[in-house]
GROMACS .gro file of C-alpha atoms in nm:
model
  307
    1MET     CA    1   7.650   7.748  11.130
    2SER     CA    2   7.749   8.101  11.177
    3ALA     CA    3   7.872   8.334  10.916
    4PHE     CA    4   8.231   8.295  11.089
    5SER     CA    5   8.245   7.910  11.092
    6ASN     CA    6   8.113   7.939  10.727
    7ILE     CA    7   8.481   8.077  10.591
    8ALA     CA    8   8.716   7.985  10.896
    9THR     CA    9   8.724   7.606  10.982
   10ARG     CA   10   9.059   7.486  11.081
   11GLY     CA   11   9.239   7.270  10.865
   12LYS     CA   12   8.994   7.367  10.560
   13LEU     CA   13   9.034   7.626  10.293
   14THR     CA   14   8.768   7.793  10.179
   15LEU     CA   15   8.702   8.101   9.893
   16GLY     CA   16   8.589   8.444   9.849
   17LEU     CA   17   8.598   8.755   9.645
   18VAL     CA   18   8.671   9.106   9.697
   19PHE     CA   19   8.453   9.399   9.545
   20PRO     CA   20   8.504   9.511   9.267
   21LEU     CA   21   8.407   9.178   9.056
   22GLU     CA   22   8.534   9.334   8.772
   23SER     CA   23   8.867   9.316   8.552
   24TYR     CA   24   8.958   9.690   8.491
   25SER     CA   25   9.272   9.929   8.435
   26GLY     CA   26   9.359  10.211   8.616
   27ALA     CA   27   9.228  10.309   8.970
   28ILE     CA   28   8.850  10.340   8.919
   29PRO     CA   29   8.626  10.080   8.827
   30THR     CA   30   8.296  10.095   8.652
   31MET     CA   31   8.110   9.921   8.904
   32LYS     CA   32   7.849   9.750   8.654
   33ASN     CA   33   7.667   9.406   8.690
   34GLN     CA   34   7.791   9.411   9.050
   35GLU     CA   35   7.458   9.297   9.212
   36ARG     CA   36   7.419   9.036   8.971
   37LEU     CA   37   7.783   8.892   8.995
   38ALA     CA   38   7.730   8.892   9.323
   39LYS     CA   39   7.439   8.667   9.359
   40LYS     CA   40   7.658   8.423   9.056
   41ALA     CA   41   7.914   8.402   9.316
   42GLU     CA   42   7.670   8.292   9.609
   43ASP     CA   43   7.501   8.044   9.387
   44LEU     CA   44   7.854   7.906   9.271
   45GLY     CA   45   7.932   7.854   9.628
   46PHE     CA   46   8.160   8.108   9.714
   47LYS     CA   47   8.149   8.203  10.046
   48ALA     CA   48   8.209   8.542  10.125
   49LEU     CA   49   8.210   8.893   9.956
   50TRP     CA   50   8.429   9.158  10.096
   51PHE     CA   51   8.453   9.525  10.101
   52ARG     CA   52   8.709   9.749  10.084
   53ASP     CA   53   8.741  10.073  10.299
   54VAL     CA   54   8.895  10.375  10.065
   55PRO     CA   55   8.782  10.712  10.174
   56PHE     CA   56   8.985  10.916   9.953
   57ASN     CA   57   9.096  10.842   9.574
   58ASP     CA   58   9.513  10.872   9.611
   59PRO     CA   59   9.621  10.885   9.266
   60ASN     CA   60   9.980  10.819   9.352
   61PHE     CA   61   9.791  10.482   9.513
   62GLY     CA   62   9.651  10.374   9.179
   63ASP     CA   63   9.329  10.204   9.323
   64VAL     CA   64   9.003  10.293   9.472
   65GLY     CA   65   8.835   9.978   9.589
   66GLN     CA   66   8.470   9.956   9.526
   67ILE     CA   67   8.400  10.344   9.524
   68TYR     CA   68   8.117  10.306   9.768
   69ASP     CA   69   8.095  10.388  10.123
   70PRO     CA   70   8.135  10.018  10.256
   71TRP     CA   71   7.850  10.006  10.497
   72ILE     CA   72   7.611  10.142  10.235
   73TYR     CA   73   7.727   9.910   9.979
   74MET     CA   74   7.711   9.630  10.214
   75ALA     CA   75   7.356   9.689  10.275
   76HIS     CA   76   7.295   9.709   9.937
   77ILE     CA   77   7.473   9.375   9.809
   78MET     CA   78   7.301   9.229  10.123
   79ASN     CA   79   6.994   9.290   9.992
   80HIS     CA   80   7.101   9.141   9.638
   81THR     CA   81   7.207   8.817   9.814
   82LYS     CA   82   7.065   8.536  10.064
   83ASN     CA   83   7.344   8.348  10.303
   84ILE     CA   84   7.685   8.444  10.164
   85VAL     CA   85   7.946   8.620  10.427
   86LEU     CA   86   7.991   8.977  10.391
   87GLY     CA   87   8.303   9.111  10.498
   88THR     CA   88   8.532   9.415  10.552
   89GLY     CA   89   8.876   9.410  10.401
   90SER     CA   90   8.939   9.635  10.573
   91ILE     CA   91   8.745   9.904  10.790
   92ILE     CA   92   9.028  10.184  10.844
   93LEU     CA   93   8.957  10.205  11.251
   94PRO     CA   94   9.137  10.530  11.308
   95LEU     CA   95   8.952  10.718  11.072
   96ARG     CA   96   8.645  10.619  11.191
   97HIS     CA   97   8.449  10.701  11.492
   98PRO     CA   98   8.369  10.379  11.694
   99VAL     CA   99   8.013  10.517  11.815
  100HIS     CA  100   7.912  10.504  11.386
  101MET     CA  101   8.108  10.184  11.346
  102VAL     CA  102   7.924  10.009  11.616
  103LYS     CA  103   7.579  10.139  11.532
  104SER     CA  104   7.676  10.010  11.162
  105ILE     CA  105   7.770   9.689  11.305
  106ASN     CA  106   7.498   9.574  11.497
  107SER     CA  107   7.266   9.698  11.207
  108LEU     CA  108   7.382   9.528  10.967
  109GLN     CA  109   7.427   9.226  11.172
  110ILE     CA  110   7.074   9.219  11.237
  111LEU     CA  111   6.891   9.261  10.944
  112SER     CA  112   7.159   9.090  10.719
  113ASN     CA  113   7.079   8.757  11.000
  114GLU     CA  114   7.433   8.749  11.114
  115ARG     CA  115   7.645   8.759  10.822
  116LEU     CA  116   7.901   8.979  10.933
  117VAL     CA  117   8.285   8.992  10.971
  118LEU     CA  118   8.515   9.246  10.981
  119GLY     CA  119   8.834   9.292  10.887
  120VAL     CA  120   8.994   9.606  11.036
  121ALA     CA  121   9.328   9.790  10.966
  122SER     CA  122   9.513  10.125  11.064
  123GLY     CA  123   9.502  10.220  10.696
  124ASP     CA  124   9.787  10.228  10.420
  125ARG     CA  125   9.752  10.566  10.288
  126PRO     CA  126   9.919  10.835  10.492
  127LYS     CA  127   9.741  11.124  10.297
  128GLU     CA  128   9.451  11.019  10.458
  129TYR     CA  129   9.528  11.116  10.809
  130PRO     CA  130   9.501  11.523  10.789
  131ALA     CA  131   9.174  11.480  10.640
  132PHE     CA  132   9.002  11.309  10.974
  133ASP     CA  133   9.234  11.519  11.180
  134GLN     CA  134   9.413  11.262  11.318
  135ASN     CA  135   9.796  11.206  11.344
  136LEU     CA  136   9.981  10.979  11.182
  137GLU     CA  137  10.255  10.939  11.389
  138HIS     CA  138   9.967  10.794  11.649
  139LYS     CA  139   9.819  10.554  11.403
  140SER     CA  140   9.901  10.231  11.581
  141GLU     CA  141   9.750  10.360  11.917
  142LEU     CA  142   9.434  10.510  11.751
  143PHE     CA  143   9.410  10.138  11.604
  144ARG     CA  144   9.436   9.974  11.995
  145ASP     CA  145   9.201  10.280  12.139
  146SER     CA  146   8.927  10.203  11.857
  147PHE     CA  147   8.987   9.864  11.874
  148PHE     CA  148   8.873   9.836  12.242
  149TYR     CA  149   8.624  10.090  12.215
  150ILE     CA  150   8.408   9.892  11.982
  151LYS     CA  151   8.448   9.598  12.202
  152ALA     CA  152   8.300   9.786  12.498
  153LEU     CA  153   8.024   9.949  12.322
  154GLN     CA  154   7.862   9.601  12.213
  155GLY     CA  155   7.779   9.573  12.582
  156ASP     CA  156   7.512   9.713  12.804
  157PHE     CA  157   7.538  10.118  12.908
  158PRO     CA  158   7.926  10.120  12.850
  159VAL     CA  159   8.171  10.246  13.035
  160TYR     CA  160   8.498  10.352  12.855
  161ALA     CA  161   8.756  10.619  12.858
  162SER     CA  162   8.889  10.666  12.510
  163LYS     CA  163   9.235  10.870  12.441
  164PHE     CA  164   9.117  10.989  12.149
  165TYR     CA  165   8.782  10.921  12.097
  166GLY     CA  166   8.579  11.053  12.385
  167LYS     CA  167   8.378  10.831  12.676
  168THR     CA  168   8.117  10.676  12.771
  169THR     CA  169   8.022  10.676  13.160
  170GLY     CA  170   7.743  10.421  13.162
  171GLY     CA  171   7.437  10.655  13.168
  172ILE     CA  172   7.379  10.634  12.739
  173ASP     CA  173   7.312  10.309  12.560
  174LEU     CA  174   7.363  10.225  12.224
  175LEU     CA  175   7.072  10.066  12.024
  176PRO     CA  176   7.011   9.852  11.834
  177LYS     CA  177   7.143   9.530  12.036
  178TYR     CA  178   7.351   9.235  11.875
  179ASN     CA  179   7.462   9.036  12.147
  180ASN     CA  180   7.672   8.784  11.990
  181ASN     CA  181   8.042   8.841  11.925
  182THR     CA  182   8.118   9.034  11.566
  183PRO     CA  183   8.455   8.869  11.435
  184MET     CA  184   8.760   9.114  11.396
  185LEU     CA  185   9.043   9.018  11.198
  186VAL     CA  186   9.335   9.237  11.205
  187THR     CA  187   9.475   9.284  10.869
  188GLY     CA  188   9.875   9.292  10.836
  189HIS     CA  189   9.995   9.408  11.169
  190SER     CA  190   9.814   9.732  11.169
  191GLY     CA  191  10.076   9.889  11.410
  192GLN     CA  192  10.049   9.584  11.637
  193SER     CA  193  10.255   9.302  11.740
  194LEU     CA  194  10.182   8.934  11.658
  195ASP     CA  195  10.157   8.871  12.004
  196TRP     CA  196   9.905   9.117  12.054
  197ILE     CA  197   9.670   9.028  11.727
  198ALA     CA  198   9.678   8.653  11.846
  199GLU     CA  199   9.588   8.773  12.245
  200HIS     CA  200   9.307   9.034  12.114
  201SER     CA  201   9.184   8.970  11.743
  202ASP     CA  202   8.968   8.661  11.626
  203GLY     CA  203   9.196   8.646  11.362
  204TRP     CA  204   9.489   8.734  11.129
  205LEU     CA  205   9.435   8.857  10.746
  206TYR     CA  206   9.753   8.877  10.567
  207TYR     CA  207   9.914   8.920  10.225
  208PRO     CA  208   9.974   8.689   9.938
  209ARG     CA  209  10.396   8.584   9.984
  210ASP     CA  210  10.593   8.293   9.864
  211PHE     CA  211  10.558   7.950  10.020
  212LYS     CA  212  10.896   7.970  10.151
  213THR     CA  213  10.790   8.307  10.405
  214LEU     CA  214  10.434   8.180  10.407
  215GLN     CA  215  10.586   7.908  10.612
  216MET     CA  216  10.755   8.123  10.840
  217VAL     CA  217  10.474   8.345  10.876
  218MET     CA  218  10.258   8.050  10.984
  219HIS     CA  219  10.504   7.897  11.231
  220GLN     CA  220  10.525   8.269  11.374
  221TRP     CA  221  10.128   8.266  11.396
  222ARG     CA  222  10.114   7.941  11.566
  223ASN     CA  223  10.379   8.047  11.840
  224ALA     CA  224  10.191   8.364  11.911
  225LEU     CA  225   9.860   8.179  11.939
  226THR     CA  226  10.049   7.946  12.181
  227HIS     CA  227  10.210   8.237  12.382
  228ALA     CA  228   9.848   8.412  12.422
  229GLY     CA  229   9.723   8.056  12.524
  230LYS     CA  230   9.502   8.009  12.250
  231GLU     CA  231   9.490   7.680  12.047
  232TRP     CA  232   9.355   7.803  11.717
  233LYS     CA  233   9.268   8.077  11.547
  234PRO     CA  234   9.214   8.164  11.131
  235PHE     CA  235   9.435   8.271  10.912
  236MET     CA  236   9.304   8.443  10.598
  237GLN     CA  237   9.478   8.655  10.280
  238SER     CA  238   9.421   8.823   9.957
  239LEU     CA  239   9.540   8.703   9.618
  240TYR     CA  240   9.515   8.850   9.312
  241VAL     CA  241   9.458   8.606   9.009
  242ASP     CA  242   9.382   8.583   8.661
  243LEU     CA  243   9.292   8.263   8.428
  244THR     CA  244   9.440   8.204   8.090
  245GLU     CA  245   9.212   7.990   7.829
  246ASP     CA  246   9.454   7.690   7.924
  247PRO     CA  247   9.370   7.523   8.195
  248ASN     CA  248   9.747   7.400   8.189
  249ALA     CA  249   9.903   7.717   8.187
  250LYS     CA  250  10.206   7.735   8.444
  251PRO     CA  251  10.182   8.081   8.616
  252THR     CA  252  10.345   8.388   8.574
  253PRO     CA  253  10.362   8.671   8.823
  254ILE     CA  254  10.127   9.001   8.844
  255HIS     CA  255  10.109   9.211   9.124
  256LEU     CA  256   9.995   9.033   9.442
  257GLY     CA  257   9.940   8.678   9.270
  258PHE     CA  258   9.975   8.535   8.977
  259ARG     CA  259   9.805   8.432   8.575
  260SER     CA  260   9.770   8.071   8.527
  261GLY     CA  261   9.568   7.788   8.437
  262THR     CA  262   9.314   7.660   8.659
  263ASP     CA  263   9.503   7.323   8.706
  264TYR     CA  264   9.763   7.563   8.899
  265LEU     CA  265   9.508   7.769   9.075
  266ILE     CA  266   9.416   7.423   9.247
  267GLU     CA  267   9.739   7.332   9.299
  268HIS     CA  268   9.846   7.648   9.426
  269LEU     CA  269   9.503   7.636   9.672
  270LYS     CA  270   9.582   7.311   9.799
  271SER     CA  271   9.962   7.408   9.898
  272LEU     CA  272   9.773   7.720  10.095
  273GLU     CA  273   9.529   7.478  10.266
  274SER     CA  274   9.829   7.253  10.361
  275HIS     CA  275  10.048   7.543  10.498
  276GLY     CA  276   9.729   7.581  10.746
  277VAL     CA  277   9.527   7.899  10.517
  278ASN     CA  278   9.168   7.886  10.584
  279HIS     CA  279   9.017   8.166  10.378
  280VAL     CA  280   9.158   8.291  10.027
  281ILE     CA  281   9.007   8.645   9.881
  282ILE     CA  282   8.998   8.661   9.533
  283ASN     CA  283   9.066   8.975   9.339
  284LEU     CA  284   9.024   8.988   8.971
  285LYS     CA  285   9.103   9.322   8.897
  286TYR     CA  286   9.387   9.223   8.650
  287GLY     CA  287   9.201   8.996   8.512
  288SER     CA  288   9.252   8.934   8.092
  289SER     CA  289   8.903   8.838   8.079
  290PRO     CA  290   8.579   8.946   8.208
  291ALA     CA  291   8.521   8.913   8.556
  292GLU     CA  292   8.220   8.687   8.523
  293LYS     CA  293   8.399   8.446   8.291
  294MET     CA  294   8.657   8.406   8.561
  295ILE     CA  295   8.407   8.383   8.860
  296GLU     CA  296   8.198   8.100   8.651
  297GLU     CA  297   8.536   7.939   8.578
  298ILE     CA  298   8.657   7.917   8.964
  299GLY     CA  299   8.314   7.846   9.093
  300GLU     CA  300   8.286   7.517   8.853
  301LYS     CA  301   8.627   7.381   8.819
  302VAL     CA  302   8.813   7.536   9.155
  303LEU     CA  303   8.541   7.551   9.405
  304PRO     CA  304   8.441   7.160   9.378
  305TYR     CA  305   8.798   7.096   9.563
  306PHE     CA  306   8.709   7.334   9.848
  307SER     CA  307   8.366   7.264   9.919
   0.00000   0.00000   0.00000
């Protein structure tokens, strides 16, 4: 079974975790015990671990992700786990050169035994663009150009003329070779139409919404897939979660998620599954309990309903 099919099956919902596997206040996590918690998550049955791409600490944004370079940190966690999917959530295409991207993608696919799934995005921190000498106004076009260049570079002796990143004329090749498709999930809209995403991506990675809005979004997604002549592509989303001591506790809102007991978390995830969500990336940042305790509780009490 491929990494992608491990987390994306029509009519089913799977669960993953995003780094840092930590509950913390402020912008900067400690990054302690991450290797052990990653292994624990795999042993409990979580299907994926996700790595964010945050080049700079923007104090106005308030969150720096897992701090480390995502490619290096994925390789590090790869060596502490066996089979769990390694996902980027999400690599900022306009701020990374496609040649280096494909070199990293192919290397990780081969070294990890094909465990990589790519979430890709155009970025949500405008202040980062000048540091890379990129024009924020070109963000949407930069994303598309990088996306198609990455696709071209995965072929033999690629020929591609990029407007922003240079060109290859077929006289040079890129190694190592990874001859299978590496799934690319577009995050949010990344400056693209939903029809474009349905046509060119391998799936859509979106944000938590109330069920009424989710129903509308899923309707739009299915319509876009129909227009693109695609029967189905997966829909995934993030979700911030905090667990209370009382398993019966009703939900109260937190940023992009909720605090509740495990009973409601199961109910909520089952509703997401019934709406067509295929994978949920859980973020434990705002947890009132240590992340390890919540990982164990979700693994033991919630995961069995989505195995």
